Amino acid sequence: MRLHRLDITAFGPFGTAQRVDFDELSAAGLFLLHGPTGAGKTSVLDAVCYALYGAVPGARQSGQGLGLRSDHATPDVRTEIRLELSVAGRRLEVTRQPPWERPKKRGTGTTTEKAQSWLREHDSVAGSWKDLSRSHQEIGEEITQLLGMSREQFCQVVLLPQGDFARFLRADAEARGKLLGRLFDTHRFAEVEKRLAERRRAAEAEVRAGDTALLADAHRMQQAAGPVVEEPLPDLVPGDPGLAGSVLAWAAVARSTAREVLTVADCARGAAESAQAAADRALDDVREVDRLQRRFTEARERAARLEQHADAHRDARTRMERARKAETVAPALELRDAAEAEHRRAVTEETRTRAALPETYAGAGAPGLAAAARKAAEELGGLESARRAERRLGELGAERASLDRQERADEDVLQDAESWLGDWEETRAGVEARVDTAQEAAARAEQLAVQREPAFKRLAAARLRDELAQDTETAHARSLAAREQATEAHARWLDLKEQRLQGIAAELAAGLVDGESCAVCGATEHPEPARKIAGHVDRETEERALAAHRSADEKRAEAERRLGVVREALAAATAEAGDASTRRLEEQAEELERLHSEARTVASGLHAAREAREQAEREHERRLTAQQEAARRVAARASHRDSLDREKASLEGELEQARGAAVSVSARATQLERQVALLTEAADGVRAAEDIARRLKDADARLADAAFRAGFETPQAAAAAMLDDVAHRDLQRQLDAWQSEESSVRAVLAEADTAAAARRPPVDLRAAERAAESASRRLRDTASARDAAARRCAELNALSTRATGGARRLAPLREEYERVARLAGLAAGTSADNERRMRLEAYVLAARLEQVAAAATVRLQRMSSGRYTLVHSDDRAGRGRSGLGLHVVDAWTGRERDTATLSGGETFFASLALALGLADVVTDEAGGVRLDTLFIDEGFGSLDDQTLDEVLDVLDSLRERDRSVGIVSHVGDLRRRIHAQLEVVKGRTGSVVRQRGV
């Protein structure tokens, strides 16, 4: 993996867009990333991690999401990280935009936009970028698969955090195990331990559950047997020997006793069933005789009621017969009523149509009215030609009016065109002048833009120069104050130390004991021990003074370092800004900005001026064309107007003769059309009234004949005898009910069984029911007893079968539990067979740590001039577990000691060697992905010059096969030794990066 370019916008301390060219920095193989504390050196590494994995390193994860945004960025600039890199032979570009809280486009307040990601790949053949994905999940999976490392592994392997490895050297086995577990992904072995423990617990639970279930089945069998089995259940608990045999033997006795009770219950139920059958047959006989006797009595009562209503039945039957005769007269009656109604309507219509006619036609018959209608229709047909002429005359007037309007419009067009074309030359000169002015302003704006950027850079440098001048004075004052405080603290410590030495005899005398030797003279008697005087200085007071002296000296060194950094920055800003005052530079920049804005304002009208010129030319062409077309239309319109005048005079003479006394031919035609319609309607009404009168007379004759044949004296009598549908249905229903009731009564009285039962004495139904109920109750009791005995036998059989199966299954489960328990104890390190008490995961990690120690030793020996070697140790620490010990072998003494005993500088290059070795092992673990870019963070300040040279030589050797290493450090000596540098400079408006290649 090689990094090429990193673009940072509004991220962390960087308020504006910054670019880091790793190709330029990597040309030398070794480059330095430096800057003051808090400037943002680590934020550059965070940006690389965020671009690849969408998250910053673990220690800074609290800054995810909206917290990644720079406080120095303007509200309209979105946070964005873009990283270009090569991995696995592919050149990729990853772009990340975290969630952004931006101002609303409408109204006040803010709105949050979602995070976005892009992944592109460079096509070397086409020479362009192609999009691969915009999904966060897909991009994360693709990057992880290509790198072969998780985010935690990447942060440990590529961004080597020296502080973490220094803690790793001093940590105990548990802390080392956590770090190695994250890097080498050994959680699967921990899962094996967990699964074995879970299986052990599950097997133990199954064994205990089997014993408990067997005893539970025994108690259920005891409850099911009840008082039938007198022998008590053995007093047993889970785990007792012979538990299964005792339970199964007691179950066999209970089953045998229950079967004997079931046989006795079967015999009792059979006897009860026979007694109930006899009682049921006797009850059925008594119920049948009682039913027949009651049926005969009810039939006699119904026959008496029919006899009482016999006269009403005869009257209803006579009325029904007359209604049926009248039904034959109904069609004639309906026909006569319809004819009468139609005659009334025809007479009314005739009266209405005659009223609309003139008085001359009041007594005319149908033939006379029809002849008058035909005469009026013939006159109407002769007016058709005159009506067409009248319509044409109206069209001529409309055409003449249209010609007048067109003539006025053309006159307006000609006048407007002549007026506009007269001013054309002046208009064209004006738009050409606008275009020329805008083009000159555009050229002037480009010239001013070239002058504007250097002026603003000098102004920014001058402002920074002024700020740094004030900071230099402040830092110088603080340095002097810190130096004075350090001197005072040093003098006070020396004074206290001298006072303590003067009174050291009293301090030693305080520890003398009679009979024990003095630490100074060796005497066992102490006749006159020294006494502490007032103001005696003890060891604790001296140590506090020494700590204060050291703290003051550290503050002095820090103040001097800060003063040097500020002075260096002031010199750079002064070199860029020059000797001109900030006020002068501001005036020059403002003047350039004003001139540039004015030129841009004028130049912005160039497009509009060109469009105005093109529009004016198009308008000139349009006006000229319109003038020529209007002249042609005026010439053609004169001849058309003359032909219209001649046609109008001819038509007016023809129409004056055709319309007569009417206002117009159309009015005359309307009068004739109405006259024809009225005469025709009146003739039709007279003929219809005459026809309907003849039909009414025929209907009267047919009605009288039908009534006579039906047996009625008059048609009115036949109409009175008729019934409507409702009355007819009610009367028919009464007659049918009477006939049905009469037939039913005769059928019941004719039954032989009913008559025979009526002759017998009344029976006692209640006594027979009581006897049958008593027999049924005895049967239910015996059946319940038999069912209870059967259920008891079935339940005992089922429980015995389940208990037998449970006892058979329990034996292999107990064997499985013992085998799994041995394996779980061995994997967890609690078994006696595991002598070193090493867990399975610790055993795997110990092998990885041994590889890491071997890889780290190769570089550690070179850094320490062959003195130190890292070795893995699996010795137990006290009563704890073993497997993850790490020792250092000192070649000068030949002794092996713990890494926690190393000094500060030794700890640094030991942890650096460990980090590089771990990077090699993790890289091999991840599939051998080549890491062409590494970063090492801090720790070089604890090295002397010789050790620093050796460490840099080791790092310089990493450049083999085109590998580059970035060092993150404050050490000033590294700036002289490493020429390729990336400096992060902080300011009031945010940090910026400055890059310097070889």
PDB file of N, CA and C in Angstrom, residues 524-583:
ATOM      1  N   THR A 524      27.884  -0.130  69.819  1.00  0.00           N
ATOM      2  CA  THR A 524      26.570  -0.637  70.242  1.00  0.00           C
ATOM      3  C   THR A 524      25.983   0.202  71.354  1.00  0.00           C
ATOM      4  N   GLU A 525      26.806   1.130  71.943  1.00  0.00           N
ATOM      5  CA  GLU A 525      26.314   2.026  72.985  1.00  0.00           C
ATOM      6  C   GLU A 525      26.235   3.433  72.429  1.00  0.00           C
ATOM      7  N   HIS A 526      25.176   4.123  72.793  1.00  0.00           N
ATOM      8  CA  HIS A 526      24.924   5.464  72.254  1.00  0.00           C
ATOM      9  C   HIS A 526      24.648   6.406  73.422  1.00  0.00           C
ATOM     10  N   PRO A 527      25.735   6.868  74.114  1.00  0.00           N
ATOM     11  CA  PRO A 527      25.520   7.667  75.340  1.00  0.00           C
ATOM     12  C   PRO A 527      24.949   9.059  75.055  1.00  0.00           C
ATOM     13  N   GLU A 528      25.382   9.714  73.992  1.00  0.00           N
ATOM     14  CA  GLU A 528      24.936  11.082  73.724  1.00  0.00           C
ATOM     15  C   GLU A 528      24.551  11.235  72.242  1.00  0.00           C
ATOM     16  N   PRO A 529      23.423  10.715  71.847  1.00  0.00           N
ATOM     17  CA  PRO A 529      22.996  10.895  70.434  1.00  0.00           C
ATOM     18  C   PRO A 529      22.653  12.353  70.132  1.00  0.00           C
ATOM     19  N   ALA A 530      22.933  12.766  68.918  1.00  0.00           N
ATOM     20  CA  ALA A 530      22.657  14.157  68.503  1.00  0.00           C
ATOM     21  C   ALA A 530      21.159  14.428  68.520  1.00  0.00           C
ATOM     22  N   ARG A 531      20.827  15.696  68.804  1.00  0.00           N
ATOM     23  CA  ARG A 531      19.414  16.117  68.876  1.00  0.00           C
ATOM     24  C   ARG A 531      19.099  17.058  67.710  1.00  0.00           C
ATOM     25  N   LYS A 532      17.857  16.957  67.240  1.00  0.00           N
ATOM     26  CA  LYS A 532      17.409  17.857  66.165  1.00  0.00           C
ATOM     27  C   LYS A 532      17.188  19.244  66.724  1.00  0.00           C
ATOM     28  N   ILE A 533      17.748  20.247  66.023  1.00  0.00           N
ATOM     29  CA  ILE A 533      17.584  21.630  66.437  1.00  0.00           C
ATOM     30  C   ILE A 533      16.365  22.216  65.742  1.00  0.00           C
ATOM     31  N   ALA A 534      15.999  23.420  66.170  1.00  0.00           N
ATOM     32  CA  ALA A 534      14.837  24.077  65.541  1.00  0.00           C
ATOM     33  C   ALA A 534      15.150  24.384  64.080  1.00  0.00           C
ATOM     34  N   GLY A 535      14.184  24.158  63.213  1.00  0.00           N
ATOM     35  CA  GLY A 535      14.362  24.419  61.774  1.00  0.00           C
ATOM     36  C   GLY A 535      15.089  23.306  61.051  1.00  0.00           C
ATOM     37  N   HIS A 536      15.141  22.095  61.660  1.00  0.00           N
ATOM     38  CA  HIS A 536      15.837  20.974  61.038  1.00  0.00           C
ATOM     39  C   HIS A 536      15.144  20.606  59.709  1.00  0.00           C
ATOM     40  N   VAL A 537      15.941  20.349  58.670  1.00  0.00           N
ATOM     41  CA  VAL A 537      15.435  19.975  57.338  1.00  0.00           C
ATOM     42  C   VAL A 537      15.518  18.460  57.212  1.00  0.00           C
ATOM     43  N   ASP A 538      14.349  17.820  57.005  1.00  0.00           N
ATOM     44  CA  ASP A 538      14.362  16.365  56.859  1.00  0.00           C
ATOM     45  C   ASP A 538      14.443  15.986  55.387  1.00  0.00           C
ATOM     46  N   ARG A 539      14.452  14.687  55.156  1.00  0.00           N
ATOM     47  CA  ARG A 539      14.593  14.174  53.777  1.00  0.00           C
ATOM     48  C   ARG A 539      13.388  14.529  52.906  1.00  0.00           C
ATOM     49  N   GLU A 540      12.200  14.488  53.450  1.00  0.00           N
ATOM     50  CA  GLU A 540      10.978  14.771  52.674  1.00  0.00           C
ATOM     51  C   GLU A 540      10.980  16.217  52.188  1.00  0.00           C
ATOM     52  N   THR A 541      11.456  17.153  53.068  1.00  0.00           N
ATOM     53  CA  THR A 541      11.510  18.564  52.667  1.00  0.00           C
ATOM     54  C   THR A 541      12.507  18.755  51.530  1.00  0.00           C
ATOM     55  N   GLU A 542      13.659  18.058  51.644  1.00  0.00           N
ATOM     56  CA  GLU A 542      14.658  18.179  50.573  1.00  0.00           C
ATOM     57  C   GLU A 542      14.114  17.614  49.255  1.00  0.00           C
ATOM     58  N   GLU A 543      13.403  16.485  49.321  1.00  0.00           N
ATOM     59  CA  GLU A 543      12.874  15.878  48.092  1.00  0.00           C
ATOM     60  C   GLU A 543      11.803  16.774  47.463  1.00  0.00           C
ATOM     61  N   ARG A 544      10.975  17.434  48.257  1.00  0.00           N
ATOM     62  CA  ARG A 544       9.986  18.361  47.692  1.00  0.00           C
ATOM     63  C   ARG A 544      10.688  19.518  46.989  1.00  0.00           C
ATOM     64  N   ALA A 545      11.781  20.036  47.619  1.00  0.00           N
ATOM     65  CA  ALA A 545      12.529  21.118  46.971  1.00  0.00           C
ATOM     66  C   ALA A 545      13.161  20.650  45.672  1.00  0.00           C
ATOM     67  N   LEU A 546      13.675  19.399  45.676  1.00  0.00           N
ATOM     68  CA  LEU A 546      14.258  18.862  44.447  1.00  0.00           C
ATOM     69  C   LEU A 546      13.196  18.715  43.360  1.00  0.00           C
ATOM     70  N   ALA A 547      11.993  18.223  43.735  1.00  0.00           N
ATOM     71  CA  ALA A 547      10.912  18.084  42.749  1.00  0.00           C
ATOM     72  C   ALA A 547      10.494  19.446  42.201  1.00  0.00           C
ATOM     73  N   ALA A 548      10.442  20.468  43.089  1.00  0.00           N
ATOM     74  CA  ALA A 548      10.097  21.814  42.624  1.00  0.00           C
ATOM     75  C   ALA A 548      11.152  22.343  41.667  1.00  0.00           C
ATOM     76  N   HIS A 549      12.464  22.073  41.997  1.00  0.00           N
ATOM     77  CA  HIS A 549      13.550  22.499  41.112  1.00  0.00           C
ATOM     78  C   HIS A 549      13.431  21.837  39.735  1.00  0.00           C
ATOM     79  N   ARG A 550      13.177  20.540  39.711  1.00  0.00           N
ATOM     80  CA  ARG A 550      13.046  19.837  38.427  1.00  0.00           C
ATOM     81  C   ARG A 550      11.846  20.347  37.632  1.00  0.00           C
ATOM     82  N   SER A 551      10.722  20.579  38.321  1.00  0.00           N
ATOM     83  CA  SER A 551       9.527  21.095  37.625  1.00  0.00           C
ATOM     84  C   SER A 551       9.803  22.472  37.039  1.00  0.00           C
ATOM     85  N   ALA A 552      10.469  23.346  37.828  1.00  0.00           N
ATOM     86  CA  ALA A 552      10.787  24.687  37.326  1.00  0.00           C
ATOM     87  C   ALA A 552      11.751  24.603  36.149  1.00  0.00           C
ATOM     88  N   ASP A 553      12.714  23.654  36.213  1.00  0.00           N
ATOM     89  CA  ASP A 553      13.664  23.518  35.111  1.00  0.00           C
ATOM     90  C   ASP A 553      12.965  23.033  33.846  1.00  0.00           C
ATOM     91  N   GLU A 554      11.986  22.112  33.997  1.00  0.00           N
ATOM     92  CA  GLU A 554      11.215  21.648  32.822  1.00  0.00           C
ATOM     93  C   GLU A 554      10.410  22.794  32.231  1.00  0.00           C
ATOM     94  N   LYS A 555       9.796  23.609  33.078  1.00  0.00           N
ATOM     95  CA  LYS A 555       9.049  24.764  32.570  1.00  0.00           C
ATOM     96  C   LYS A 555       9.969  25.732  31.838  1.00  0.00           C
ATOM     97  N   ARG A 556      11.194  25.935  32.394  1.00  0.00           N
ATOM     98  CA  ARG A 556      12.158  26.814  31.714  1.00  0.00           C
ATOM     99  C   ARG A 556      12.513  26.268  30.335  1.00  0.00           C
ATOM    100  N   ALA A 557      12.767  24.966  30.260  1.00  0.00           N
ATOM    101  CA  ALA A 557      13.116  24.367  28.958  1.00  0.00           C
ATOM    102  C   ALA A 557      11.956  24.492  27.975  1.00  0.00           C
ATOM    103  N   GLU A 558      10.736  24.263  28.482  1.00  0.00           N
ATOM    104  CA  GLU A 558       9.569  24.376  27.598  1.00  0.00           C
ATOM    105  C   GLU A 558       9.383  25.806  27.121  1.00  0.00           C
ATOM    106  N   ALA A 559       9.587  26.779  28.043  1.00  0.00           N
ATOM    107  CA  ALA A 559       9.451  28.184  27.646  1.00  0.00           C
ATOM    108  C   ALA A 559      10.503  28.572  26.606  1.00  0.00           C
ATOM    109  N   GLU A 560      11.751  28.110  26.788  1.00  0.00           N
ATOM    110  CA  GLU A 560      12.786  28.410  25.803  1.00  0.00           C
ATOM    111  C   GLU A 560      12.482  27.748  24.461  1.00  0.00           C
ATOM    112  N   ARG A 561      11.952  26.509  24.505  1.00  0.00           N
ATOM    113  CA  ARG A 561      11.593  25.840  23.255  1.00  0.00           C
ATOM    114  C   ARG A 561      10.492  26.611  22.530  1.00  0.00           C
ATOM    115  N   ARG A 562       9.480  27.055  23.285  1.00  0.00           N
ATOM    116  CA  ARG A 562       8.387  27.828  22.684  1.00  0.00           C
ATOM    117  C   ARG A 562       8.920  29.136  22.096  1.00  0.00           C
ATOM    118  N   LEU A 563       9.866  29.779  22.825  1.00  0.00           N
ATOM    119  CA  LEU A 563      10.442  31.019  22.308  1.00  0.00           C
ATOM    120  C   LEU A 563      11.163  30.766  20.986  1.00  0.00           C
ATOM    121  N   GLY A 564      11.895  29.648  20.902  1.00  0.00           N
ATOM    122  CA  GLY A 564      12.588  29.336  19.652  1.00  0.00           C
ATOM    123  C   GLY A 564      11.625  29.084  18.511  1.00  0.00           C
ATOM    124  N   VAL A 565      10.529  28.386  18.797  1.00  0.00           N
ATOM    125  CA  VAL A 565       9.543  28.111  17.745  1.00  0.00           C
ATOM    126  C   VAL A 565       8.922  29.397  17.249  1.00  0.00           C
ATOM    127  N   VAL A 566       8.565  30.297  18.195  1.00  0.00           N
ATOM    128  CA  VAL A 566       7.935  31.567  17.799  1.00  0.00           C
ATOM    129  C   VAL A 566       8.914  32.421  16.994  1.00  0.00           C
ATOM    130  N   ARG A 567      10.185  32.480  17.422  1.00  0.00           N
ATOM    131  CA  ARG A 567      11.182  33.273  16.690  1.00  0.00           C
ATOM    132  C   ARG A 567      11.404  32.719  15.276  1.00  0.00           C
ATOM    133  N   GLU A 568      11.419  31.407  15.141  1.00  0.00           N
ATOM    134  CA  GLU A 568      11.579  30.793  13.823  1.00  0.00           C
ATOM    135  C   GLU A 568      10.396  31.145  12.924  1.00  0.00           C
ATOM    136  N   ALA A 569       9.181  31.053  13.475  1.00  0.00           N
ATOM    137  CA  ALA A 569       8.005  31.410  12.681  1.00  0.00           C
ATOM    138  C   ALA A 569       8.009  32.892  12.323  1.00  0.00           C
ATOM    139  N   LEU A 570       8.471  33.760  13.275  1.00  0.00           N
ATOM    140  CA  LEU A 570       8.538  35.199  13.001  1.00  0.00           C
ATOM    141  C   LEU A 570       9.516  35.489  11.856  1.00  0.00           C
ATOM    142  N   ALA A 571      10.634  34.802  11.842  1.00  0.00           N
ATOM    143  CA  ALA A 571      11.613  35.021  10.776  1.00  0.00           C
ATOM    144  C   ALA A 571      11.036  34.631   9.417  1.00  0.00           C
ATOM    145  N   ALA A 572      10.291  33.494   9.385  1.00  0.00           N
ATOM    146  CA  ALA A 572       9.691  33.062   8.111  1.00  0.00           C
ATOM    147  C   ALA A 572       8.653  34.060   7.640  1.00  0.00           C
ATOM    148  N   ALA A 573       7.803  34.538   8.572  1.00  0.00           N
ATOM    149  CA  ALA A 573       6.769  35.503   8.194  1.00  0.00           C
ATOM    150  C   ALA A 573       7.386  36.828   7.747  1.00  0.00           C
ATOM    151  N   THR A 574       8.464  37.262   8.405  1.00  0.00           N
ATOM    152  CA  THR A 574       9.119  38.521   8.024  1.00  0.00           C
ATOM    153  C   THR A 574       9.744  38.411   6.642  1.00  0.00           C
ATOM    154  N   ALA A 575      10.322  37.238   6.355  1.00  0.00           N
ATOM    155  CA  ALA A 575      10.928  37.051   5.031  1.00  0.00           C
ATOM    156  C   ALA A 575       9.880  37.106   3.931  1.00  0.00           C
ATOM    157  N   GLU A 576       8.702  36.593   4.194  1.00  0.00           N
ATOM    158  CA  GLU A 576       7.653  36.586   3.169  1.00  0.00           C
ATOM    159  C   GLU A 576       6.971  37.948   3.056  1.00  0.00           C
ATOM    160  N   ALA A 577       6.778  38.651   4.179  1.00  0.00           N
ATOM    161  CA  ALA A 577       6.044  39.921   4.155  1.00  0.00           C
ATOM    162  C   ALA A 577       6.936  41.088   3.738  1.00  0.00           C
ATOM    163  N   GLY A 578       8.241  41.052   3.990  1.00  0.00           N
ATOM    164  CA  GLY A 578       9.113  42.177   3.667  1.00  0.00           C
ATOM    165  C   GLY A 578       9.087  43.247   4.751  1.00  0.00           C
ATOM    166  N   ASP A 579       9.584  44.448   4.393  1.00  0.00           N
ATOM    167  CA  ASP A 579       9.666  45.535   5.367  1.00  0.00           C
ATOM    168  C   ASP A 579       8.443  46.437   5.356  1.00  0.00           C
ATOM    169  N   ALA A 580       7.540  46.282   4.396  1.00  0.00           N
ATOM    170  CA  ALA A 580       6.370  47.171   4.304  1.00  0.00           C
ATOM    171  C   ALA A 580       5.467  46.974   5.526  1.00  0.00           C
ATOM    172  N   SER A 581       4.829  48.077   5.921  1.00  0.00           N
ATOM    173  CA  SER A 581       3.929  48.005   7.066  1.00  0.00           C
ATOM    174  C   SER A 581       2.638  47.296   6.688  1.00  0.00           C
ATOM    175  N   THR A 582       1.978  46.739   7.725  1.00  0.00           N
ATOM    176  CA  THR A 582       0.719  46.026   7.486  1.00  0.00           C
ATOM    177  C   THR A 582      -0.335  46.971   6.943  1.00  0.00           C
ATOM    178  N   ARG A 583      -0.348  48.234   7.439  1.00  0.00           N
ATOM    179  CA  ARG A 583      -1.338  49.196   6.960  1.00  0.00           C
ATOM    180  C   ARG A 583      -1.159  49.484   5.480  1.00  0.00           C
TER     181      ARG A 583
END
